[in-house]
Amino acid sequence: MRVVIAGAGSVGRSVARELIDKKHEVLLIDQSKEALDHERIPGAEWLLSDACELAGLGEAKLEEADVVVAATGDDKTNLVLSLLAKTEFGVPRTVSRVNNPKNEWLFDENWGVDVAVSTPRLMTALVEEAVEVGGLVHLMSFERGQAGLMEFTVHESSGLVASRIGDIAFPLDTVLVAVIRNSRAFAPSSDDVIEAGDELFFLSSPDQQGALLELLQSPTQ
């Protein structure tokens, strides 16, 4: 997979290292000569350019990228890059960093953003996930907000306890994708039975999350 990352700061470099370790092809773009330190990330390509200029993006061969990551410290730059990547170069997937939580509402399909990553929101979700039992925690949005990754920790009083997964009528457009039990993650089958303390991970559309929460919080009959 070819990934173009705009912003060679700490965030961009960290993402690049992870992707290179997983054998992906990575190009880092930054307009600062000081940021382009080839020795920091062996194996990465580098380009000195403004991520908002079409000429520079053309030089980066953005049309050949599978994913573009807008990881600069400026929200305007990240939005413009995401929009250009989609509209001018037809990039299949864009991931954009949100620096200021007040700007998070802008990072949607209108600006070409497939996945918006807001560090404050992610940290809040992780805090909630660590302490929340019996509540639905929104971890991340996908597909331009049309699906979300949700986590629910099953309370001992939940009506789901001892239920066979295949017998549970989950809402439309909702899929149970993983369960963590006793620190072990597994893909659930229809024959698995819910236990108190299970962490359930769902992919669900936004309009079904209310129905999902109602089902999950149903008390023992």
mmCIF file with all atom_site columns, C-alpha atoms in Angstrom:
data_model
loop_
_atom_site.group_PDB
_atom_site.id
_atom_site.type_symbol
_atom_site.label_atom_id
_atom_site.label_alt_id
_atom_site.label_comp_id
_atom_site.label_asym_id
_atom_site.label_entity_id
_atom_site.label_seq_id
_atom_site.pdbx_PDB_ins_code
_atom_site.Cartn_x
_atom_site.Cartn_y
_atom_site.Cartn_z
_atom_site.occupancy
_atom_site.B_iso_or_equiv
_atom_site.pdbx_formal_charge
_atom_site.auth_seq_id
_atom_site.auth_comp_id
_atom_site.auth_asym_id
_atom_site.auth_atom_id
_atom_site.pdbx_PDB_model_num
ATOM 1   C CA . MET A 1 1   ? 0.000   0.000   0.000  1.00 0.00 ? 1   MET A CA 1
ATOM 2   C CA . ARG A 1 2   ? 1.286   3.458   -0.876 1.00 0.00 ? 2   ARG A CA 1
ATOM 3   C CA . VAL A 1 3   ? 0.669   6.120   1.778  1.00 0.00 ? 3   VAL A CA 1
ATOM 4   C CA . VAL A 1 4   ? 1.411   9.830   1.471  1.00 0.00 ? 4   VAL A CA 1
ATOM 5   C CA . ILE A 1 5   ? 1.758   11.681  4.777  1.00 0.00 ? 5   ILE A CA 1
ATOM 6   C CA . ALA A 1 6   ? 1.715   15.477  4.902  1.00 0.00 ? 6   ALA A CA 1
ATOM 7   C CA . GLY A 1 7   ? 3.481   16.814  7.973  1.00 0.00 ? 7   GLY A CA 1
ATOM 8   C CA . ALA A 1 8   ? 6.818   15.395  9.097  1.00 0.00 ? 8   ALA A CA 1
ATOM 9   C CA . GLY A 1 9   ? 6.401   16.423  12.726 1.00 0.00 ? 9   GLY A CA 1
ATOM 10  C CA . SER A 1 10  ? 6.220   13.991  15.601 1.00 0.00 ? 10  SER A CA 1
ATOM 11  C CA . VAL A 1 11  ? 2.769   12.714  14.576 1.00 0.00 ? 11  VAL A CA 1
ATOM 12  C CA . GLY A 1 12  ? 3.613   12.216  10.911 1.00 0.00 ? 12  GLY A CA 1
ATOM 13  C CA . ARG A 1 13  ? 6.932   10.558  11.675 1.00 0.00 ? 13  ARG A CA 1
ATOM 14  C CA . SER A 1 14  ? 5.339   8.209   14.189 1.00 0.00 ? 14  SER A CA 1
ATOM 15  C CA . VAL A 1 15  ? 2.696   7.105   11.680 1.00 0.00 ? 15  VAL A CA 1
ATOM 16  C CA . ALA A 1 16  ? 5.362   6.696   8.996  1.00 0.00 ? 16  ALA A CA 1
ATOM 17  C CA . ARG A 1 17  ? 7.519   4.445   11.187 1.00 0.00 ? 17  ARG A CA 1
ATOM 18  C CA . GLU A 1 18  ? 4.579   2.196   12.010 1.00 0.00 ? 18  GLU A CA 1
ATOM 19  C CA . LEU A 1 19  ? 3.590   1.875   8.362  1.00 0.00 ? 19  LEU A CA 1
ATOM 20  C CA . ILE A 1 20  ? 7.141   1.180   7.178  1.00 0.00 ? 20  ILE A CA 1
ATOM 21  C CA . ASP A 1 21  ? 7.510   -1.488  9.854  1.00 0.00 ? 21  ASP A CA 1
ATOM 22  C CA . LYS A 1 22  ? 4.430   -3.105  8.314  1.00 0.00 ? 22  LYS A CA 1
ATOM 23  C CA . LYS A 1 23  ? 6.073   -3.013  4.866  1.00 0.00 ? 23  LYS A CA 1
ATOM 24  C CA . HIS A 1 24  ? 4.030   -0.178  3.374  1.00 0.00 ? 24  HIS A CA 1
ATOM 25  C CA . GLU A 1 25  ? 5.467   2.397   0.974  1.00 0.00 ? 25  GLU A CA 1
ATOM 26  C CA . VAL A 1 26  ? 5.535   5.851   2.597  1.00 0.00 ? 26  VAL A CA 1
ATOM 27  C CA . LEU A 1 27  ? 6.179   9.347   1.277  1.00 0.00 ? 27  LEU A CA 1
ATOM 28  C CA . LEU A 1 28  ? 6.502   12.223  3.754  1.00 0.00 ? 28  LEU A CA 1
ATOM 29  C CA . ILE A 1 29  ? 5.772   15.791  2.622  1.00 0.00 ? 29  ILE A CA 1
ATOM 30  C CA . ASP A 1 30  ? 6.784   18.898  4.550  1.00 0.00 ? 30  ASP A CA 1
ATOM 31  C CA . GLN A 1 31  ? 7.616   22.479  3.609  1.00 0.00 ? 31  GLN A CA 1
ATOM 32  C CA . SER A 1 32  ? 10.259  22.805  6.312  1.00 0.00 ? 32  SER A CA 1
ATOM 33  C CA . LYS A 1 33  ? 13.796  21.732  5.434  1.00 0.00 ? 33  LYS A CA 1
ATOM 34  C CA . GLU A 1 34  ? 14.463  21.126  9.119  1.00 0.00 ? 34  GLU A CA 1
ATOM 35  C CA . ALA A 1 35  ? 11.650  18.562  9.278  1.00 0.00 ? 35  ALA A CA 1
ATOM 36  C CA . LEU A 1 36  ? 13.020  16.529  6.368  1.00 0.00 ? 36  LEU A CA 1
ATOM 37  C CA . ASP A 1 37  ? 15.533  14.428  8.266  1.00 0.00 ? 37  ASP A CA 1
ATOM 38  C CA . HIS A 1 38  ? 16.093  11.283  6.209  1.00 0.00 ? 38  HIS A CA 1
ATOM 39  C CA . GLU A 1 39  ? 18.035  9.561   8.967  1.00 0.00 ? 39  GLU A CA 1
ATOM 40  C CA . ARG A 1 40  ? 15.046  9.673   11.338 1.00 0.00 ? 40  ARG A CA 1
ATOM 41  C CA . ILE A 1 41  ? 12.956  7.319   9.234  1.00 0.00 ? 41  ILE A CA 1
ATOM 42  C CA . PRO A 1 42  ? 15.038  5.023   7.025  1.00 0.00 ? 42  PRO A CA 1
ATOM 43  C CA . GLY A 1 43  ? 12.990  3.615   4.192  1.00 0.00 ? 43  GLY A CA 1
ATOM 44  C CA . ALA A 1 44  ? 10.700  6.620   3.728  1.00 0.00 ? 44  ALA A CA 1
ATOM 45  C CA . GLU A 1 45  ? 10.609  8.850   0.676  1.00 0.00 ? 45  GLU A CA 1
ATOM 46  C CA . TRP A 1 46  ? 10.739  12.601  1.317  1.00 0.00 ? 46  TRP A CA 1
ATOM 47  C CA . LEU A 1 47  ? 9.456   15.629  -0.543 1.00 0.00 ? 47  LEU A CA 1
ATOM 48  C CA . LEU A 1 48  ? 10.057  19.287  0.306  1.00 0.00 ? 48  LEU A CA 1
ATOM 49  C CA . SER A 1 49  ? 6.778   20.947  -0.710 1.00 0.00 ? 49  SER A CA 1
ATOM 50  C CA . ASP A 1 50  ? 3.657   22.778  0.394  1.00 0.00 ? 50  ASP A CA 1
ATOM 51  C CA . ALA A 1 51  ? 0.909   20.181  0.904  1.00 0.00 ? 51  ALA A CA 1
ATOM 52  C CA . CYS A 1 52  ? -1.709  22.654  -0.362 1.00 0.00 ? 52  CYS A CA 1
ATOM 53  C CA . GLU A 1 53  ? -0.089  23.278  -3.753 1.00 0.00 ? 53  GLU A CA 1
ATOM 54  C CA . LEU A 1 54  ? -1.260  21.215  -6.721 1.00 0.00 ? 54  LEU A CA 1
ATOM 55  C CA . ALA A 1 55  ? 2.190   21.232  -8.287 1.00 0.00 ? 55  ALA A CA 1
ATOM 56  C CA . GLY A 1 56  ? 3.768   19.707  -5.203 1.00 0.00 ? 56  GLY A CA 1
ATOM 57  C CA . LEU A 1 57  ? 1.012   17.127  -4.862 1.00 0.00 ? 57  LEU A CA 1
ATOM 58  C CA . GLY A 1 58  ? 1.452   16.232  -8.507 1.00 0.00 ? 58  GLY A CA 1
ATOM 59  C CA . GLU A 1 59  ? 5.159   15.749  -7.889 1.00 0.00 ? 59  GLU A CA 1
ATOM 60  C CA . ALA A 1 60  ? 4.220   13.454  -5.011 1.00 0.00 ? 60  ALA A CA 1
ATOM 61  C CA . LYS A 1 61  ? 2.128   11.398  -7.486 1.00 0.00 ? 61  LYS A CA 1
ATOM 62  C CA . LEU A 1 62  ? -0.883  11.622  -5.225 1.00 0.00 ? 62  LEU A CA 1
ATOM 63  C CA . GLU A 1 63  ? -3.005  9.869   -7.847 1.00 0.00 ? 63  GLU A CA 1
ATOM 64  C CA . GLU A 1 64  ? -1.033  6.693   -7.100 1.00 0.00 ? 64  GLU A CA 1
ATOM 65  C CA . ALA A 1 65  ? -1.631  6.851   -3.337 1.00 0.00 ? 65  ALA A CA 1
ATOM 66  C CA . ASP A 1 66  ? -3.953  4.393   -1.636 1.00 0.00 ? 66  ASP A CA 1
ATOM 67  C CA . VAL A 1 67  ? -4.227  6.617   1.439  1.00 0.00 ? 67  VAL A CA 1
ATOM 68  C CA . VAL A 1 68  ? -3.375  10.238  2.182  1.00 0.00 ? 68  VAL A CA 1
ATOM 69  C CA . VAL A 1 69  ? -2.755  11.226  5.797  1.00 0.00 ? 69  VAL A CA 1
ATOM 70  C CA . ALA A 1 70  ? -3.082  14.939  6.588  1.00 0.00 ? 70  ALA A CA 1
ATOM 71  C CA . ALA A 1 71  ? -1.026  15.138  9.780  1.00 0.00 ? 71  ALA A CA 1
ATOM 72  C CA . THR A 1 72  ? 0.126   18.733  9.886  1.00 0.00 ? 72  THR A CA 1
ATOM 73  C CA . GLY A 1 73  ? -0.367  20.974  12.894 1.00 0.00 ? 73  GLY A CA 1
ATOM 74  C CA . ASP A 1 74  ? -2.679  23.283  10.943 1.00 0.00 ? 74  ASP A CA 1
ATOM 75  C CA . ASP A 1 75  ? -6.347  22.367  10.479 1.00 0.00 ? 75  ASP A CA 1
ATOM 76  C CA . LYS A 1 76  ? -6.763  24.540  7.375  1.00 0.00 ? 76  LYS A CA 1
ATOM 77  C CA . THR A 1 77  ? -3.891  22.743  5.670  1.00 0.00 ? 77  THR A CA 1
ATOM 78  C CA . ASN A 1 78  ? -5.282  19.340  6.597  1.00 0.00 ? 78  ASN A CA 1
ATOM 79  C CA . LEU A 1 79  ? -8.727  20.216  5.241  1.00 0.00 ? 79  LEU A CA 1
ATOM 80  C CA . VAL A 1 80  ? -7.421  21.641  1.981  1.00 0.00 ? 80  VAL A CA 1
ATOM 81  C CA . LEU A 1 81  ? -5.149  18.646  1.434  1.00 0.00 ? 81  LEU A CA 1
ATOM 82  C CA . SER A 1 82  ? -7.993  16.192  2.070  1.00 0.00 ? 82  SER A CA 1
ATOM 83  C CA . LEU A 1 83  ? -10.244 18.029  -0.372 1.00 0.00 ? 83  LEU A CA 1
ATOM 84  C CA . LEU A 1 84  ? -7.562  18.183  -3.082 1.00 0.00 ? 84  LEU A CA 1
ATOM 85  C CA . ALA A 1 85  ? -6.675  14.532  -2.563 1.00 0.00 ? 85  ALA A CA 1
ATOM 86  C CA . LYS A 1 86  ? -10.287 13.532  -3.189 1.00 0.00 ? 86  LYS A CA 1
ATOM 87  C CA . THR A 1 87  ? -11.379 15.959  -5.883 1.00 0.00 ? 87  THR A CA 1
ATOM 88  C CA . GLU A 1 88  ? -8.185  16.432  -7.904 1.00 0.00 ? 88  GLU A CA 1
ATOM 89  C CA . PHE A 1 89  ? -6.391  13.114  -7.471 1.00 0.00 ? 89  PHE A CA 1
ATOM 90  C CA . GLY A 1 90  ? -9.127  10.601  -6.677 1.00 0.00 ? 90  GLY A CA 1
ATOM 91  C CA . VAL A 1 91  ? -7.409  9.184   -3.600 1.00 0.00 ? 91  VAL A CA 1
ATOM 92  C CA . PRO A 1 92  ? -9.551  6.304   -2.220 1.00 0.00 ? 92  PRO A CA 1
ATOM 93  C CA . ARG A 1 93  ? -9.076  7.128   1.461  1.00 0.00 ? 93  ARG A CA 1
ATOM 94  C CA . THR A 1 94  ? -8.097  10.191  3.457  1.00 0.00 ? 94  THR A CA 1
ATOM 95  C CA . VAL A 1 95  ? -7.257  10.377  7.143  1.00 0.00 ? 95  VAL A CA 1
ATOM 96  C CA . SER A 1 96  ? -7.050  13.834  8.661  1.00 0.00 ? 96  SER A CA 1
ATOM 97  C CA . ARG A 1 97  ? -5.716  15.102  11.980 1.00 0.00 ? 97  ARG A CA 1
ATOM 98  C CA . VAL A 1 98  ? -7.907  17.529  13.929 1.00 0.00 ? 98  VAL A CA 1
ATOM 99  C CA . ASN A 1 99  ? -5.774  19.900  15.986 1.00 0.00 ? 99  ASN A CA 1
ATOM 100 C CA . ASN A 1 100 ? -8.465  22.155  17.409 1.00 0.00 ? 100 ASN A CA 1
ATOM 101 C CA . PRO A 1 101 ? -11.569 20.309  18.706 1.00 0.00 ? 101 PRO A CA 1
ATOM 102 C CA . LYS A 1 102 ? -13.672 23.363  17.803 1.00 0.00 ? 102 LYS A CA 1
ATOM 103 C CA . ASN A 1 103 ? -12.971 22.606  14.139 1.00 0.00 ? 103 ASN A CA 1
ATOM 104 C CA . GLU A 1 104 ? -13.987 18.955  14.315 1.00 0.00 ? 104 GLU A CA 1
ATOM 105 C CA . TRP A 1 105 ? -17.394 19.598  12.704 1.00 0.00 ? 105 TRP A CA 1
ATOM 106 C CA . LEU A 1 106 ? -15.629 20.659  9.494  1.00 0.00 ? 106 LEU A CA 1
ATOM 107 C CA . PHE A 1 107 ? -13.847 17.346  9.000  1.00 0.00 ? 107 PHE A CA 1
ATOM 108 C CA . ASP A 1 108 ? -16.441 15.474  6.956  1.00 0.00 ? 108 ASP A CA 1
ATOM 109 C CA . GLU A 1 109 ? -17.175 14.398  3.383  1.00 0.00 ? 109 GLU A CA 1
ATOM 110 C CA . ASN A 1 110 ? -17.696 18.011  2.291  1.00 0.00 ? 110 ASN A CA 1
ATOM 111 C CA . TRP A 1 111 ? -13.954 18.502  2.803  1.00 0.00 ? 111 TRP A CA 1
ATOM 112 C CA . GLY A 1 112 ? -12.996 15.090  1.465  1.00 0.00 ? 112 GLY A CA 1
ATOM 113 C CA . VAL A 1 113 ? -12.274 13.590  4.889  1.00 0.00 ? 113 VAL A CA 1
ATOM 114 C CA . ASP A 1 114 ? -12.992 9.879   5.313  1.00 0.00 ? 114 ASP A CA 1
ATOM 115 C CA . VAL A 1 115 ? -11.632 9.522   8.846  1.00 0.00 ? 115 VAL A CA 1
ATOM 116 C CA . ALA A 1 116 ? -11.005 12.415  11.248 1.00 0.00 ? 116 ALA A CA 1
ATOM 117 C CA . VAL A 1 117 ? -8.699  11.780  14.187 1.00 0.00 ? 117 VAL A CA 1
ATOM 118 C CA . SER A 1 118 ? -9.097  14.162  17.105 1.00 0.00 ? 118 SER A CA 1
ATOM 119 C CA . THR A 1 119 ? -6.638  13.465  19.911 1.00 0.00 ? 119 THR A CA 1
ATOM 120 C CA . PRO A 1 120 ? -8.785  15.092  22.639 1.00 0.00 ? 120 PRO A CA 1
ATOM 121 C CA . ARG A 1 121 ? -11.868 13.114  21.556 1.00 0.00 ? 121 ARG A CA 1
ATOM 122 C CA . LEU A 1 122 ? -9.879  9.884   21.330 1.00 0.00 ? 122 LEU A CA 1
ATOM 123 C CA . MET A 1 123 ? -8.390  10.455  24.778 1.00 0.00 ? 123 MET A CA 1
ATOM 124 C CA . THR A 1 124 ? -11.849 11.164  26.194 1.00 0.00 ? 124 THR A CA 1
ATOM 125 C CA . ALA A 1 125 ? -13.191 7.979   24.613 1.00 0.00 ? 125 ALA A CA 1
ATOM 126 C CA . LEU A 1 126 ? -10.348 5.942   26.054 1.00 0.00 ? 126 LEU A CA 1
ATOM 127 C CA . VAL A 1 127 ? -10.946 7.413   29.516 1.00 0.00 ? 127 VAL A CA 1
ATOM 128 C CA . GLU A 1 128 ? -14.664 6.618   29.244 1.00 0.00 ? 128 GLU A CA 1
ATOM 129 C CA . GLU A 1 129 ? -13.890 3.126   27.970 1.00 0.00 ? 129 GLU A CA 1
ATOM 130 C CA . ALA A 1 130 ? -11.651 2.507   30.974 1.00 0.00 ? 130 ALA A CA 1
ATOM 131 C CA . VAL A 1 131 ? -14.226 3.493   33.598 1.00 0.00 ? 131 VAL A CA 1
ATOM 132 C CA . GLU A 1 132 ? -17.651 3.211   31.949 1.00 0.00 ? 132 GLU A CA 1
ATOM 133 C CA . VAL A 1 133 ? -19.649 0.060   32.612 1.00 0.00 ? 133 VAL A CA 1
ATOM 134 C CA . GLY A 1 134 ? -23.099 -0.173  31.064 1.00 0.00 ? 134 GLY A CA 1
ATOM 135 C CA . GLY A 1 135 ? -22.601 2.801   28.731 1.00 0.00 ? 135 GLY A CA 1
ATOM 136 C CA . LEU A 1 136 ? -21.936 2.918   24.994 1.00 0.00 ? 136 LEU A CA 1
ATOM 137 C CA . VAL A 1 137 ? -18.577 4.567   24.262 1.00 0.00 ? 137 VAL A CA 1
ATOM 138 C CA . HIS A 1 138 ? -17.941 6.049   20.802 1.00 0.00 ? 138 HIS A CA 1
ATOM 139 C CA . LEU A 1 139 ? -14.329 5.273   19.924 1.00 0.00 ? 139 LEU A CA 1
ATOM 140 C CA . MET A 1 140 ? -14.029 6.299   16.283 1.00 0.00 ? 140 MET A CA 1
ATOM 141 C CA . SER A 1 141 ? -15.977 7.176   13.125 1.00 0.00 ? 141 SER A CA 1
ATOM 142 C CA . PHE A 1 142 ? -15.482 5.569   9.724  1.00 0.00 ? 142 PHE A CA 1
ATOM 143 C CA . GLU A 1 143 ? -16.719 6.000   6.177  1.00 0.00 ? 143 GLU A CA 1
ATOM 144 C CA . ARG A 1 144 ? -17.322 9.733   6.458  1.00 0.00 ? 144 ARG A CA 1
ATOM 145 C CA . GLY A 1 145 ? -19.343 9.329   9.628  1.00 0.00 ? 145 GLY A CA 1
ATOM 146 C CA . GLN A 1 146 ? -21.661 6.632   8.240  1.00 0.00 ? 146 GLN A CA 1
ATOM 147 C CA . ALA A 1 147 ? -20.366 4.059   10.728 1.00 0.00 ? 147 ALA A CA 1
ATOM 148 C CA . GLY A 1 148 ? -18.853 4.206   14.187 1.00 0.00 ? 148 GLY A CA 1
ATOM 149 C CA . LEU A 1 149 ? -16.791 1.880   16.339 1.00 0.00 ? 149 LEU A CA 1
ATOM 150 C CA . MET A 1 150 ? -18.560 1.548   19.677 1.00 0.00 ? 150 MET A CA 1
ATOM 151 C CA . GLU A 1 151 ? -17.569 -0.184  22.922 1.00 0.00 ? 151 GLU A CA 1
ATOM 152 C CA . PHE A 1 152 ? -19.876 -1.512  25.621 1.00 0.00 ? 152 PHE A CA 1
ATOM 153 C CA . THR A 1 153 ? -18.881 -3.222  28.864 1.00 0.00 ? 153 THR A CA 1
ATOM 154 C CA . VAL A 1 154 ? -21.541 -5.668  30.014 1.00 0.00 ? 154 VAL A CA 1
ATOM 155 C CA . HIS A 1 155 ? -22.793 -5.104  33.571 1.00 0.00 ? 155 HIS A CA 1
ATOM 156 C CA . GLU A 1 156 ? -23.745 -8.117  35.654 1.00 0.00 ? 156 GLU A CA 1
ATOM 157 C CA . SER A 1 157 ? -27.359 -6.881  35.744 1.00 0.00 ? 157 SER A CA 1
ATOM 158 C CA . SER A 1 158 ? -27.603 -6.709  31.951 1.00 0.00 ? 158 SER A CA 1
ATOM 159 C CA . GLY A 1 159 ? -30.245 -8.824  30.279 1.00 0.00 ? 159 GLY A CA 1
ATOM 160 C CA . LEU A 1 160 ? -27.587 -9.933  27.789 1.00 0.00 ? 160 LEU A CA 1
ATOM 161 C CA . VAL A 1 161 ? -25.709 -11.984 30.380 1.00 0.00 ? 161 VAL A CA 1
ATOM 162 C CA . ALA A 1 162 ? -25.932 -15.722 29.517 1.00 0.00 ? 162 ALA A CA 1
ATOM 163 C CA . SER A 1 163 ? -27.470 -14.886 26.125 1.00 0.00 ? 163 SER A CA 1
ATOM 164 C CA . ARG A 1 164 ? -26.288 -16.734 23.042 1.00 0.00 ? 164 ARG A CA 1
ATOM 165 C CA . ILE A 1 165 ? -24.996 -14.167 20.516 1.00 0.00 ? 165 ILE A CA 1
ATOM 166 C CA . GLY A 1 166 ? -26.880 -15.834 17.660 1.00 0.00 ? 166 GLY A CA 1
ATOM 167 C CA . ASP A 1 167 ? -30.151 -15.317 19.554 1.00 0.00 ? 167 ASP A CA 1
ATOM 168 C CA . ILE A 1 168 ? -29.678 -11.562 20.079 1.00 0.00 ? 168 ILE A CA 1
ATOM 169 C CA . ALA A 1 169 ? -31.566 -9.340  17.614 1.00 0.00 ? 169 ALA A CA 1
ATOM 170 C CA . PHE A 1 170 ? -29.109 -6.498  17.124 1.00 0.00 ? 170 PHE A CA 1
ATOM 171 C CA . PRO A 1 171 ? -30.402 -3.362  15.355 1.00 0.00 ? 171 PRO A CA 1
ATOM 172 C CA . LEU A 1 172 ? -30.154 -2.955  11.592 1.00 0.00 ? 172 LEU A CA 1
ATOM 173 C CA . ASP A 1 173 ? -26.690 -1.961  10.293 1.00 0.00 ? 173 ASP A CA 1
ATOM 174 C CA . THR A 1 174 ? -25.060 -3.092  13.547 1.00 0.00 ? 174 THR A CA 1
ATOM 175 C CA . VAL A 1 175 ? -22.391 -5.793  13.768 1.00 0.00 ? 175 VAL A CA 1
ATOM 176 C CA . LEU A 1 176 ? -20.665 -7.230  16.840 1.00 0.00 ? 176 LEU A CA 1
ATOM 177 C CA . VAL A 1 177 ? -17.080 -7.452  15.568 1.00 0.00 ? 177 VAL A CA 1
ATOM 178 C CA . ALA A 1 178 ? -15.032 -8.357  18.653 1.00 0.00 ? 178 ALA A CA 1
ATOM 179 C CA . VAL A 1 179 ? -15.228 -9.345  22.298 1.00 0.00 ? 179 VAL A CA 1
ATOM 180 C CA . ILE A 1 180 ? -12.568 -8.888  24.966 1.00 0.00 ? 180 ILE A CA 1
ATOM 181 C CA . ARG A 1 181 ? -12.877 -11.316 27.874 1.00 0.00 ? 181 ARG A CA 1
ATOM 182 C CA . ASN A 1 182 ? -10.275 -11.775 30.602 1.00 0.00 ? 182 ASN A CA 1
ATOM 183 C CA . SER A 1 183 ? -7.798  -9.680  28.564 1.00 0.00 ? 183 SER A CA 1
ATOM 184 C CA . ARG A 1 184 ? -8.227  -11.920 25.513 1.00 0.00 ? 184 ARG A CA 1
ATOM 185 C CA . ALA A 1 185 ? -9.770  -10.651 22.284 1.00 0.00 ? 185 ALA A CA 1
ATOM 186 C CA . PHE A 1 186 ? -11.709 -12.923 19.943 1.00 0.00 ? 186 PHE A CA 1
ATOM 187 C CA . ALA A 1 187 ? -14.101 -12.746 17.021 1.00 0.00 ? 187 ALA A CA 1
ATOM 188 C CA . PRO A 1 188 ? -17.518 -13.830 18.328 1.00 0.00 ? 188 PRO A CA 1
ATOM 189 C CA . SER A 1 189 ? -19.478 -16.688 16.812 1.00 0.00 ? 189 SER A CA 1
ATOM 190 C CA . SER A 1 190 ? -23.225 -17.307 16.974 1.00 0.00 ? 190 SER A CA 1
ATOM 191 C CA . ASP A 1 191 ? -22.700 -19.939 19.670 1.00 0.00 ? 191 ASP A CA 1
ATOM 192 C CA . ASP A 1 192 ? -20.667 -17.751 22.045 1.00 0.00 ? 192 ASP A CA 1
ATOM 193 C CA . VAL A 1 193 ? -22.474 -16.693 25.230 1.00 0.00 ? 193 VAL A CA 1
ATOM 194 C CA . ILE A 1 194 ? -22.253 -13.189 26.726 1.00 0.00 ? 194 ILE A CA 1
ATOM 195 C CA . GLU A 1 195 ? -20.681 -12.966 30.182 1.00 0.00 ? 195 GLU A CA 1
ATOM 196 C CA . ALA A 1 196 ? -20.657 -10.153 32.736 1.00 0.00 ? 196 ALA A CA 1
ATOM 197 C CA . GLY A 1 197 ? -17.591 -7.982  32.255 1.00 0.00 ? 197 GLY A CA 1
ATOM 198 C CA . ASP A 1 198 ? -17.295 -8.690  28.532 1.00 0.00 ? 198 ASP A CA 1
ATOM 199 C CA . GLU A 1 199 ? -16.174 -5.736  26.417 1.00 0.00 ? 199 GLU A CA 1
ATOM 200 C CA . LEU A 1 200 ? -18.229 -5.735  23.232 1.00 0.00 ? 200 LEU A CA 1
ATOM 201 C CA . PHE A 1 201 ? -17.094 -3.837  20.141 1.00 0.00 ? 201 PHE A CA 1
ATOM 202 C CA . PHE A 1 202 ? -19.659 -2.898  17.502 1.00 0.00 ? 202 PHE A CA 1
ATOM 203 C CA . LEU A 1 203 ? -19.709 -1.253  14.102 1.00 0.00 ? 203 LEU A CA 1
ATOM 204 C CA . SER A 1 204 ? -22.976 0.645   13.896 1.00 0.00 ? 204 SER A CA 1
ATOM 205 C CA . SER A 1 205 ? -24.577 3.410   11.862 1.00 0.00 ? 205 SER A CA 1
ATOM 206 C CA . PRO A 1 206 ? -25.288 6.628   13.806 1.00 0.00 ? 206 PRO A CA 1
ATOM 207 C CA . ASP A 1 207 ? -29.062 6.332   13.508 1.00 0.00 ? 207 ASP A CA 1
ATOM 208 C CA . GLN A 1 208 ? -29.036 2.883   15.121 1.00 0.00 ? 208 GLN A CA 1
ATOM 209 C CA . GLN A 1 209 ? -26.869 3.673   18.127 1.00 0.00 ? 209 GLN A CA 1
ATOM 210 C CA . GLY A 1 210 ? -29.835 4.690   20.291 1.00 0.00 ? 210 GLY A CA 1
ATOM 211 C CA . ALA A 1 211 ? -31.557 1.374   19.616 1.00 0.00 ? 211 ALA A CA 1
ATOM 212 C CA . LEU A 1 212 ? -28.295 -0.472  20.290 1.00 0.00 ? 212 LEU A CA 1
ATOM 213 C CA . LEU A 1 213 ? -27.850 1.241   23.656 1.00 0.00 ? 213 LEU A CA 1
ATOM 214 C CA . GLU A 1 214 ? -31.467 0.473   24.609 1.00 0.00 ? 214 GLU A CA 1
ATOM 215 C CA . LEU A 1 215 ? -30.881 -3.207  23.821 1.00 0.00 ? 215 LEU A CA 1
ATOM 216 C CA . LEU A 1 216 ? -27.597 -3.365  25.681 1.00 0.00 ? 216 LEU A CA 1
ATOM 217 C CA . GLN A 1 217 ? -28.979 -1.664  28.779 1.00 0.00 ? 217 GLN A CA 1
ATOM 218 C CA . SER A 1 218 ? -32.090 -3.845  28.997 1.00 0.00 ? 218 SER A CA 1
ATOM 219 C CA . PRO A 1 219 ? -32.207 -5.262  32.550 1.00 0.00 ? 219 PRO A CA 1
ATOM 220 C CA . THR A 1 220 ? -32.426 -8.922  33.439 1.00 0.00 ? 220 THR A CA 1
ATOM 221 C CA . GLN A 1 221 ? -36.029 -10.104 33.172 1.00 0.00 ? 221 GLN A CA 1
#
